[in-house]
Amino acid sequence: MSSFEYNGNPSRVIFGSGSIQKLPAELARQKLSSPIIVSTPEQTSHAELVRDILSKAKDGPVAAAGIYSKAAMHTPAHVTEDAVAFSKKSGADSVVSIGGGSTTGLGKAISFLSGIPHVVIPTTYAGSEVTPVLGETKDGKKTTKSDPKILPGTVIYDVDLTMSLPPGLSATSGVNAIAHAVETLYSRTTSPITNLFAIEGISALANSLPIITSTDASDVPARTAAQYGAWLCGVCLGTVGMALHHKLCHALGGSFNMPHAETHTVVLPHALAYNVAAMPDDLKARLAGALPGSDGDPVKGLNVLLTRLGVKRGLKEFGLREEDVDRAAEIATSNPYWNPRPVEREKIRELIRRAWAGEEARADL
């Protein structure tokens, strides 16, 4: 076995149906009594649910300092500045974010800049709730920072909150989570421990998402398995360095305002196809084994999975123009993240063109 380093992220996880009801006790355990509740405009009802749970708490004097429901995709800097000001004005001693990656990202930013504890209640399969990574967008460019202080202290996984997640969004959110784990397998800073998490997480999602999207969206075991898989995949992203896939998605999301989960879903098989030859054979085989229908080829396995999920495969379907491909390639190849295979501009341009056109991924670049 090769030498490696592994740094576990010390977050507390509360997992299970109905676990949102444990929020007041968790805040009381940390001697917190006045959280700001963060959501997107579309999930204000979830924020109000949290507020109501706190108002009925028997675990100590806990009451919401206020609700901030302006979280937005890619964590725009101006929204963060407004949210931090709101938090300080309300006298909040903590932040509770409920929702997907957009809400979690804003909660992270508030916590990091204000120095107050952060409790996350995910309602999608984003996975960012267990990472010390924060992506922010300013002046049309998305950048990331990593710091242990960004990592939320507690995550409450309540499968009941995912039951109303539409099948289409479940699919793209779940594939977004899979992307975290796939990139882990060829990361420069991966380890045998992280690889275990990655393969287990990918398998859980690849087997549960088709049930959720085409058989029974209210299947509790499938929803639970998907949430479990998303957690493991998120842990992977939080312990390794990002590579080509995330660089491409950050370029597309930050500069062209492409939808987050959908972009990850479209790009993932193409990024893997670019890097698959650089993966160790044993990890390539284990990844293929986690993807039903792969026949030993992980790129085929991802193509099969996306076909079964019925997701859109072309970036053009989300507003990227063909004339944007050149600029996207330029952004993605300038100051590139470390990657196991050299990042060549013309090949990356062709990769993006294929993703734009909605072609199936193939490992011939």
Short mmCIF file of C-alpha atoms in Angstrom, two decimals:
data_model
loop_
_atom_site.label_atom_id
_atom_site.label_comp_id
_atom_site.label_asym_id
_atom_site.label_seq_id
_atom_site.Cartn_x
_atom_site.Cartn_y
_atom_site.Cartn_z
CA MET A 1 0.00 0.00 0.00
CA SER A 2 1.31 3.45 -0.91
CA SER A 3 1.85 6.13 1.71
CA PHE A 4 -1.02 8.54 2.23
CA GLU A 5 -2.42 11.22 4.51
CA TYR A 6 -6.01 11.39 5.70
CA ASN A 7 -7.58 14.30 7.57
CA GLY A 8 -11.05 13.57 8.91
CA ASN A 9 -13.42 16.52 9.18
CA PRO A 10 -14.87 16.70 12.71
CA SER A 11 -18.53 17.42 12.02
CA ARG A 12 -21.38 15.94 14.07
CA VAL A 13 -24.05 14.06 12.10
CA ILE A 14 -27.60 13.33 13.29
CA PHE A 15 -29.23 10.93 10.80
CA GLY A 16 -32.74 9.53 10.65
CA SER A 17 -36.41 10.12 10.00
CA GLY A 18 -37.81 12.92 12.15
CA SER A 19 -34.38 14.10 13.24
CA ILE A 20 -35.24 17.76 12.55
CA GLN A 21 -37.11 17.63 15.86
CA LYS A 22 -33.73 17.21 17.58
CA LEU A 23 -32.62 20.69 16.48
CA PRO A 24 -33.64 22.48 19.71
CA ALA A 25 -31.75 19.95 21.82
CA GLU A 26 -28.72 20.28 19.57
CA LEU A 27 -28.70 24.06 19.89
CA ALA A 28 -29.19 23.80 23.65
CA ARG A 29 -26.31 21.31 23.82
CA GLN A 30 -24.10 23.99 22.28
CA LYS A 31 -25.59 26.66 24.61
CA LEU A 32 -27.05 28.53 21.63
CA SER A 33 -30.39 30.27 21.87
CA SER A 34 -30.87 32.73 19.00
CA PRO A 35 -30.16 31.35 15.51
CA ILE A 36 -30.75 33.07 12.21
CA ILE A 37 -32.56 30.69 9.83
CA VAL A 38 -31.40 30.72 6.21
CA SER A 39 -33.23 29.48 3.12
CA THR A 40 -33.87 30.33 -0.52
CA PRO A 41 -37.02 32.30 -1.46
CA GLU A 42 -38.56 29.02 -2.68
CA GLN A 43 -38.01 27.26 0.64
CA THR A 44 -39.33 29.86 3.05
CA SER A 45 -41.85 27.26 4.28
CA HIS A 46 -38.97 25.08 5.45
CA ALA A 47 -37.47 28.04 7.32
CA GLU A 48 -40.83 28.68 8.95
CA LEU A 49 -41.01 25.01 9.96
CA VAL A 50 -37.67 25.39 11.74
CA ARG A 51 -38.88 28.55 13.44
CA ASP A 52 -42.01 26.76 14.64
CA ILE A 53 -40.04 23.81 15.97
CA LEU A 54 -37.80 26.16 17.92
CA SER A 55 -40.76 28.09 19.31
CA LYS A 56 -42.21 24.88 20.78
CA ALA A 57 -38.91 23.61 22.16
CA LYS A 58 -38.79 22.04 25.60
CA ASP A 59 -35.00 21.89 25.65
CA GLY A 60 -34.33 25.45 26.75
CA PRO A 61 -34.98 29.03 25.66
CA VAL A 62 -34.39 28.81 21.90
CA ALA A 63 -36.05 31.30 19.53
CA ALA A 64 -35.18 32.32 16.00
CA ALA A 65 -33.43 35.67 15.66
CA GLY A 66 -34.95 35.97 12.21
CA ILE A 67 -35.38 34.34 8.80
CA TYR A 68 -33.14 35.29 5.89
CA SER A 69 -34.63 33.80 2.71
CA LYS A 70 -32.48 35.30 -0.04
CA ALA A 71 -29.93 32.50 -0.55
CA ALA A 72 -29.00 32.21 -4.22
CA MET A 73 -27.12 29.88 -6.51
CA HIS A 74 -23.30 30.13 -6.52
CA THR A 75 -23.29 32.29 -3.33
CA PRO A 76 -23.13 35.81 -4.85
CA ALA A 77 -20.92 38.13 -2.79
CA HIS A 78 -23.57 40.85 -2.52
CA VAL A 79 -26.06 38.39 -1.01
CA THR A 80 -23.47 37.25 1.52
CA GLU A 81 -22.75 40.85 2.55
CA ASP A 82 -26.47 41.52 3.03
CA ALA A 83 -26.97 38.29 5.00
CA VAL A 84 -24.03 38.97 7.32
CA ALA A 85 -25.38 42.45 8.03
CA PHE A 86 -28.83 40.98 8.73
CA SER A 87 -27.32 38.40 11.07
CA LYS A 88 -25.41 40.97 13.07
CA LYS A 89 -28.38 43.33 13.27
CA SER A 90 -30.63 40.53 14.54
CA GLY A 91 -28.16 39.55 17.26
CA ALA A 92 -27.92 35.94 16.12
CA ASP A 93 -25.57 33.64 18.02
CA SER A 94 -25.73 30.89 15.37
CA VAL A 95 -26.99 30.08 11.90
CA VAL A 96 -29.31 27.25 10.85
CA SER A 97 -29.48 26.68 7.10
CA ILE A 98 -32.19 24.47 5.60
CA GLY A 99 -32.23 23.60 1.91
CA GLY A 100 -29.79 22.61 -0.78
CA GLY A 101 -26.32 23.73 -1.80
CA SER A 102 -27.25 27.39 -2.29
CA THR A 103 -28.56 27.69 1.26
CA THR A 104 -25.71 25.69 2.74
CA GLY A 105 -23.19 27.87 0.93
CA LEU A 106 -24.70 31.06 2.32
CA GLY A 107 -24.86 29.56 5.81
CA LYS A 108 -21.18 28.69 5.54
CA ALA A 109 -20.32 32.22 4.44
CA ILE A 110 -22.26 33.78 7.33
CA SER A 111 -20.65 31.44 9.83
CA PHE A 112 -17.15 31.96 8.46
CA LEU A 113 -17.38 35.75 8.35
CA SER A 114 -19.27 36.18 11.63
CA GLY A 115 -17.62 33.45 13.65
CA ILE A 116 -20.93 31.92 14.80
CA PRO A 117 -21.70 28.16 14.80
CA HIS A 118 -23.54 26.61 11.85
CA VAL A 119 -26.11 23.80 11.86
CA VAL A 120 -27.18 22.49 8.44
CA ILE A 121 -30.40 20.66 7.55
CA PRO A 122 -30.05 19.43 3.94
CA THR A 123 -33.13 18.86 1.79
CA THR A 124 -31.23 17.77 -1.35
CA TYR A 125 -28.22 15.56 -2.05
CA ALA A 126 -25.73 18.41 -2.50
CA GLY A 127 -23.15 17.13 0.01
CA SER A 128 -21.57 20.52 0.64
CA GLU A 129 -22.83 20.42 4.21
CA VAL A 130 -19.89 18.16 5.19
CA THR A 131 -17.11 20.04 3.41
CA PRO A 132 -14.83 22.88 4.58
CA VAL A 133 -15.12 24.41 1.11
CA LEU A 134 -16.94 27.60 0.15
CA GLY A 135 -17.59 28.68 -3.43
CA GLU A 136 -18.37 32.35 -4.00
CA THR A 137 -19.20 34.39 -7.10
CA LYS A 138 -18.13 37.97 -7.65
CA ASP A 139 -17.82 39.99 -10.87
CA GLY A 140 -18.84 36.98 -12.96
CA LYS A 141 -16.18 34.61 -11.61
CA LYS A 142 -16.57 31.79 -9.13
CA THR A 143 -13.72 31.07 -6.74
CA THR A 144 -13.39 28.61 -3.88
CA LYS A 145 -11.71 28.73 -0.55
CA SER A 146 -11.04 25.93 1.91
CA ASP A 147 -10.69 26.44 5.64
CA PRO A 148 -11.57 24.21 8.63
CA LYS A 149 -13.63 27.10 10.00
CA ILE A 150 -15.99 26.82 7.00
CA LEU A 151 -17.07 23.29 7.96
CA PRO A 152 -20.52 23.28 9.62
CA GLY A 153 -20.40 21.91 13.15
CA THR A 154 -23.57 19.81 12.96
CA VAL A 155 -25.56 18.27 10.11
CA ILE A 156 -29.09 16.97 10.61
CA TYR A 157 -30.13 14.48 7.93
CA ASP A 158 -33.89 13.95 8.02
CA VAL A 159 -35.09 11.81 5.13
CA ASP A 160 -38.64 13.19 5.59
CA LEU A 161 -37.47 16.54 4.20
CA THR A 162 -36.34 14.91 0.93
CA MET A 163 -39.63 13.15 0.19
CA SER A 164 -41.05 16.13 -1.70
CA LEU A 165 -37.89 16.68 -3.75
CA PRO A 166 -39.07 16.32 -7.38
CA PRO A 167 -37.71 13.25 -9.20
CA GLY A 168 -35.84 15.38 -11.75
CA LEU A 169 -34.11 17.46 -9.11
CA SER A 170 -33.44 14.31 -7.09
CA ALA A 171 -31.62 12.90 -10.11
CA THR A 172 -29.40 15.91 -10.79
CA SER A 173 -28.75 16.57 -7.12
CA GLY A 174 -27.77 12.93 -6.68
CA VAL A 175 -25.46 12.89 -9.70
CA ASN A 176 -23.88 16.09 -8.38
CA ALA A 177 -23.07 14.12 -5.22
CA ILE A 178 -21.68 11.23 -7.27
CA ALA A 179 -19.37 13.73 -9.00
CA HIS A 180 -17.74 14.54 -5.66
CA ALA A 181 -16.85 10.90 -5.16
CA VAL A 182 -15.79 10.15 -8.73
CA GLU A 183 -13.29 12.99 -8.65
CA THR A 184 -12.01 11.69 -5.31
CA LEU A 185 -10.84 8.48 -6.97
CA TYR A 186 -8.29 10.27 -9.15
CA SER A 187 -7.46 13.12 -6.78
CA ARG A 188 -3.84 13.78 -5.87
CA THR A 189 -4.78 13.72 -2.18
CA THR A 190 -7.00 10.64 -2.12
CA SER A 191 -6.48 7.80 0.33
CA PRO A 192 -7.73 4.23 0.86
CA ILE A 193 -10.13 5.54 3.52
CA THR A 194 -11.63 8.19 1.26
CA ASN A 195 -11.90 5.67 -1.57
CA LEU A 196 -14.01 3.41 0.65
CA PHE A 197 -16.39 6.31 1.26
CA ALA A 198 -16.42 7.14 -2.46
CA ILE A 199 -17.29 3.68 -3.74
CA GLU A 200 -19.92 3.12 -1.04
CA GLY A 201 -21.49 6.53 -1.71
CA ILE A 202 -21.55 6.08 -5.50
CA SER A 203 -23.09 2.62 -5.17
CA ALA A 204 -25.79 3.83 -2.77
CA LEU A 205 -26.81 6.64 -5.11
CA ALA A 206 -26.50 4.72 -8.38
CA ASN A 207 -28.84 2.04 -7.05
CA SER A 208 -31.36 4.31 -5.31
CA LEU A 209 -31.77 7.18 -7.77
CA PRO A 210 -33.42 5.08 -10.53
CA ILE A 211 -36.00 3.90 -7.98
CA ILE A 212 -36.74 7.49 -6.91
CA THR A 213 -36.98 8.84 -10.47
CA SER A 214 -38.83 6.07 -12.28
CA THR A 215 -40.39 3.63 -9.79
CA ASP A 216 -41.50 5.35 -6.60
CA ALA A 217 -40.40 8.84 -5.57
CA SER A 218 -41.78 8.19 -2.08
CA ASP A 219 -39.81 4.99 -1.50
CA VAL A 220 -38.39 5.63 1.98
CA PRO A 221 -35.56 3.04 1.82
CA ALA A 222 -34.42 4.47 -1.54
CA ARG A 223 -34.61 8.03 -0.24
CA THR A 224 -32.67 7.02 2.87
CA ALA A 225 -30.00 5.27 0.80
CA ALA A 226 -29.67 8.32 -1.46
CA GLN A 227 -29.23 10.62 1.53
CA TYR A 228 -26.67 8.25 3.04
CA GLY A 229 -24.79 8.13 -0.28
CA ALA A 230 -24.85 11.91 -0.61
CA TRP A 231 -23.37 12.24 2.88
CA LEU A 232 -20.50 9.87 2.05
CA CYS A 233 -19.82 11.57 -1.28
CA GLY A 234 -19.81 14.96 0.41
CA VAL A 235 -17.28 13.73 2.96
CA CYS A 236 -15.06 12.73 0.03
CA LEU A 237 -15.16 16.22 -1.45
CA GLY A 238 -14.29 17.64 1.95
CA THR A 239 -11.12 15.57 2.33
CA VAL A 240 -9.44 15.77 -1.09
CA GLY A 241 -8.44 18.39 -3.62
CA MET A 242 -10.69 19.13 -6.59
CA ALA A 243 -9.63 18.52 -10.19
CA LEU A 244 -10.90 18.97 -13.77
CA HIS A 245 -14.58 18.22 -13.20
CA HIS A 246 -15.03 20.89 -10.55
CA LYS A 247 -12.91 23.41 -12.46
CA LEU A 248 -15.17 22.99 -15.49
CA CYS A 249 -18.33 23.34 -13.40
CA HIS A 250 -17.00 26.38 -11.55
CA ALA A 251 -16.15 28.04 -14.86
CA LEU A 252 -19.57 27.29 -16.32
CA GLY A 253 -21.51 28.15 -13.18
CA GLY A 254 -19.67 31.29 -12.14
CA SER A 255 -19.18 32.86 -15.57
CA PHE A 256 -22.34 31.74 -17.36
CA ASN A 257 -24.73 31.35 -14.41
CA MET A 258 -25.47 27.74 -15.31
CA PRO A 259 -27.61 25.76 -12.84
CA HIS A 260 -25.36 23.98 -10.36
CA ALA A 261 -26.59 20.39 -10.10
CA GLU A 262 -27.62 20.17 -13.75
CA THR A 263 -24.19 21.36 -14.90
CA HIS A 264 -22.43 18.79 -12.74
CA THR A 265 -24.71 16.12 -14.15
CA VAL A 266 -23.95 17.00 -17.78
CA VAL A 267 -20.20 17.45 -17.29
CA LEU A 268 -19.43 14.43 -15.06
CA PRO A 269 -19.23 11.63 -17.66
CA HIS A 270 -17.16 13.84 -19.99
CA ALA A 271 -14.69 14.78 -17.24
CA LEU A 272 -14.35 11.13 -16.24
CA ALA A 273 -13.85 10.13 -19.88
CA TYR A 274 -11.00 12.65 -20.10
CA ASN A 275 -9.29 11.30 -16.98
CA VAL A 276 -10.22 7.62 -16.94
CA ALA A 277 -6.98 6.46 -18.57
CA ALA A 278 -5.02 8.17 -15.78
CA MET A 279 -6.89 6.32 -13.02
CA PRO A 280 -5.30 3.32 -11.26
CA ASP A 281 -6.73 0.11 -12.70
CA ASP A 282 -8.04 -1.13 -9.37
CA LEU A 283 -10.01 2.05 -8.70
CA LYS A 284 -11.31 2.06 -12.26
CA ALA A 285 -12.61 -1.48 -11.71
CA ARG A 286 -14.17 -0.62 -8.34
CA LEU A 287 -15.89 2.44 -9.82
CA ALA A 288 -17.29 0.34 -12.66
CA GLY A 289 -18.53 -2.19 -10.11
CA ALA A 290 -20.46 0.53 -8.29
CA LEU A 291 -22.31 1.54 -11.47
CA PRO A 292 -24.92 -0.97 -12.69
CA GLY A 293 -24.70 -1.69 -16.42
CA SER A 294 -21.08 -0.58 -16.77
CA ASP A 295 -19.74 -3.89 -18.12
CA GLY A 296 -16.41 -2.96 -16.56
CA ASP A 297 -16.30 0.51 -18.15
CA PRO A 298 -17.08 3.33 -15.68
CA VAL A 299 -17.71 5.87 -18.46
CA LYS A 300 -20.33 3.54 -19.92
CA GLY A 301 -21.72 3.07 -16.41
CA LEU A 302 -22.29 6.82 -16.04
CA ASN A 303 -23.83 7.07 -19.51
CA VAL A 304 -26.20 4.22 -18.60
CA LEU A 305 -27.11 5.84 -15.28
CA LEU A 306 -27.91 9.23 -16.83
CA THR A 307 -30.02 7.52 -19.50
CA ARG A 308 -31.97 5.62 -16.83
CA LEU A 309 -32.52 8.84 -14.89
CA GLY A 310 -33.82 10.65 -17.98
CA VAL A 311 -31.86 13.82 -17.28
CA LYS A 312 -31.00 16.46 -19.87
CA ARG A 313 -27.55 15.84 -21.32
CA GLY A 314 -26.73 19.10 -23.15
CA LEU A 315 -25.56 22.40 -21.67
CA LYS A 316 -27.35 24.14 -24.53
CA GLU A 317 -30.61 23.05 -22.90
CA PHE A 318 -29.73 25.27 -19.93
CA GLY A 319 -28.85 28.36 -21.94
CA LEU A 320 -25.17 27.96 -22.85
CA ARG A 321 -24.64 29.22 -26.41
CA GLU A 322 -22.34 27.53 -28.89
CA GLU A 323 -20.34 30.74 -29.15
CA ASP A 324 -19.70 30.50 -25.37
CA VAL A 325 -17.74 27.27 -25.74
CA ASP A 326 -14.45 28.99 -26.60
CA ARG A 327 -14.66 31.38 -23.66
CA ALA A 328 -15.62 28.55 -21.30
CA ALA A 329 -12.57 26.58 -22.44
CA GLU A 330 -10.35 29.58 -21.89
CA ILE A 331 -11.64 30.11 -18.37
CA ALA A 332 -11.44 26.42 -17.49
CA THR A 333 -7.84 26.08 -18.67
CA SER A 334 -6.51 29.29 -17.13
CA ASN A 335 -5.11 28.63 -13.67
CA PRO A 336 -6.34 24.99 -13.79
CA TYR A 337 -6.75 22.80 -10.73
CA TRP A 338 -4.34 19.89 -10.37
CA ASN A 339 -5.43 17.03 -12.63
CA PRO A 340 -4.03 13.51 -13.18
CA ARG A 341 -3.87 14.19 -16.91
CA PRO A 342 -2.47 17.39 -18.44
CA VAL A 343 -5.18 19.95 -19.17
CA GLU A 344 -4.92 20.78 -22.90
CA ARG A 345 -6.99 23.68 -24.16
CA GLU A 346 -8.13 22.26 -27.50
CA LYS A 347 -9.12 18.94 -25.96
CA ILE A 348 -10.96 20.70 -23.16
CA ARG A 349 -12.73 22.83 -25.75
CA GLU A 350 -13.91 19.66 -27.50
CA LEU A 351 -14.99 18.20 -24.17
CA ILE A 352 -17.10 21.29 -23.47
CA ARG A 353 -18.51 21.23 -27.00
CA ARG A 354 -19.64 17.64 -26.52
CA ALA A 355 -21.23 18.57 -23.20
CA TRP A 356 -22.89 21.56 -24.86
CA ALA A 357 -24.29 19.39 -27.66
CA GLY A 358 -25.52 16.65 -25.30
CA GLU A 359 -23.41 13.87 -26.81
CA GLU A 360 -22.64 10.72 -24.88
CA ALA A 361 -19.24 10.78 -23.22
CA ARG A 362 -16.45 8.81 -24.86
CA ALA A 363 -12.82 8.39 -23.87
CA ASP A 364 -11.13 9.33 -27.14
CA LEU A 365 -9.73 12.79 -26.45
#
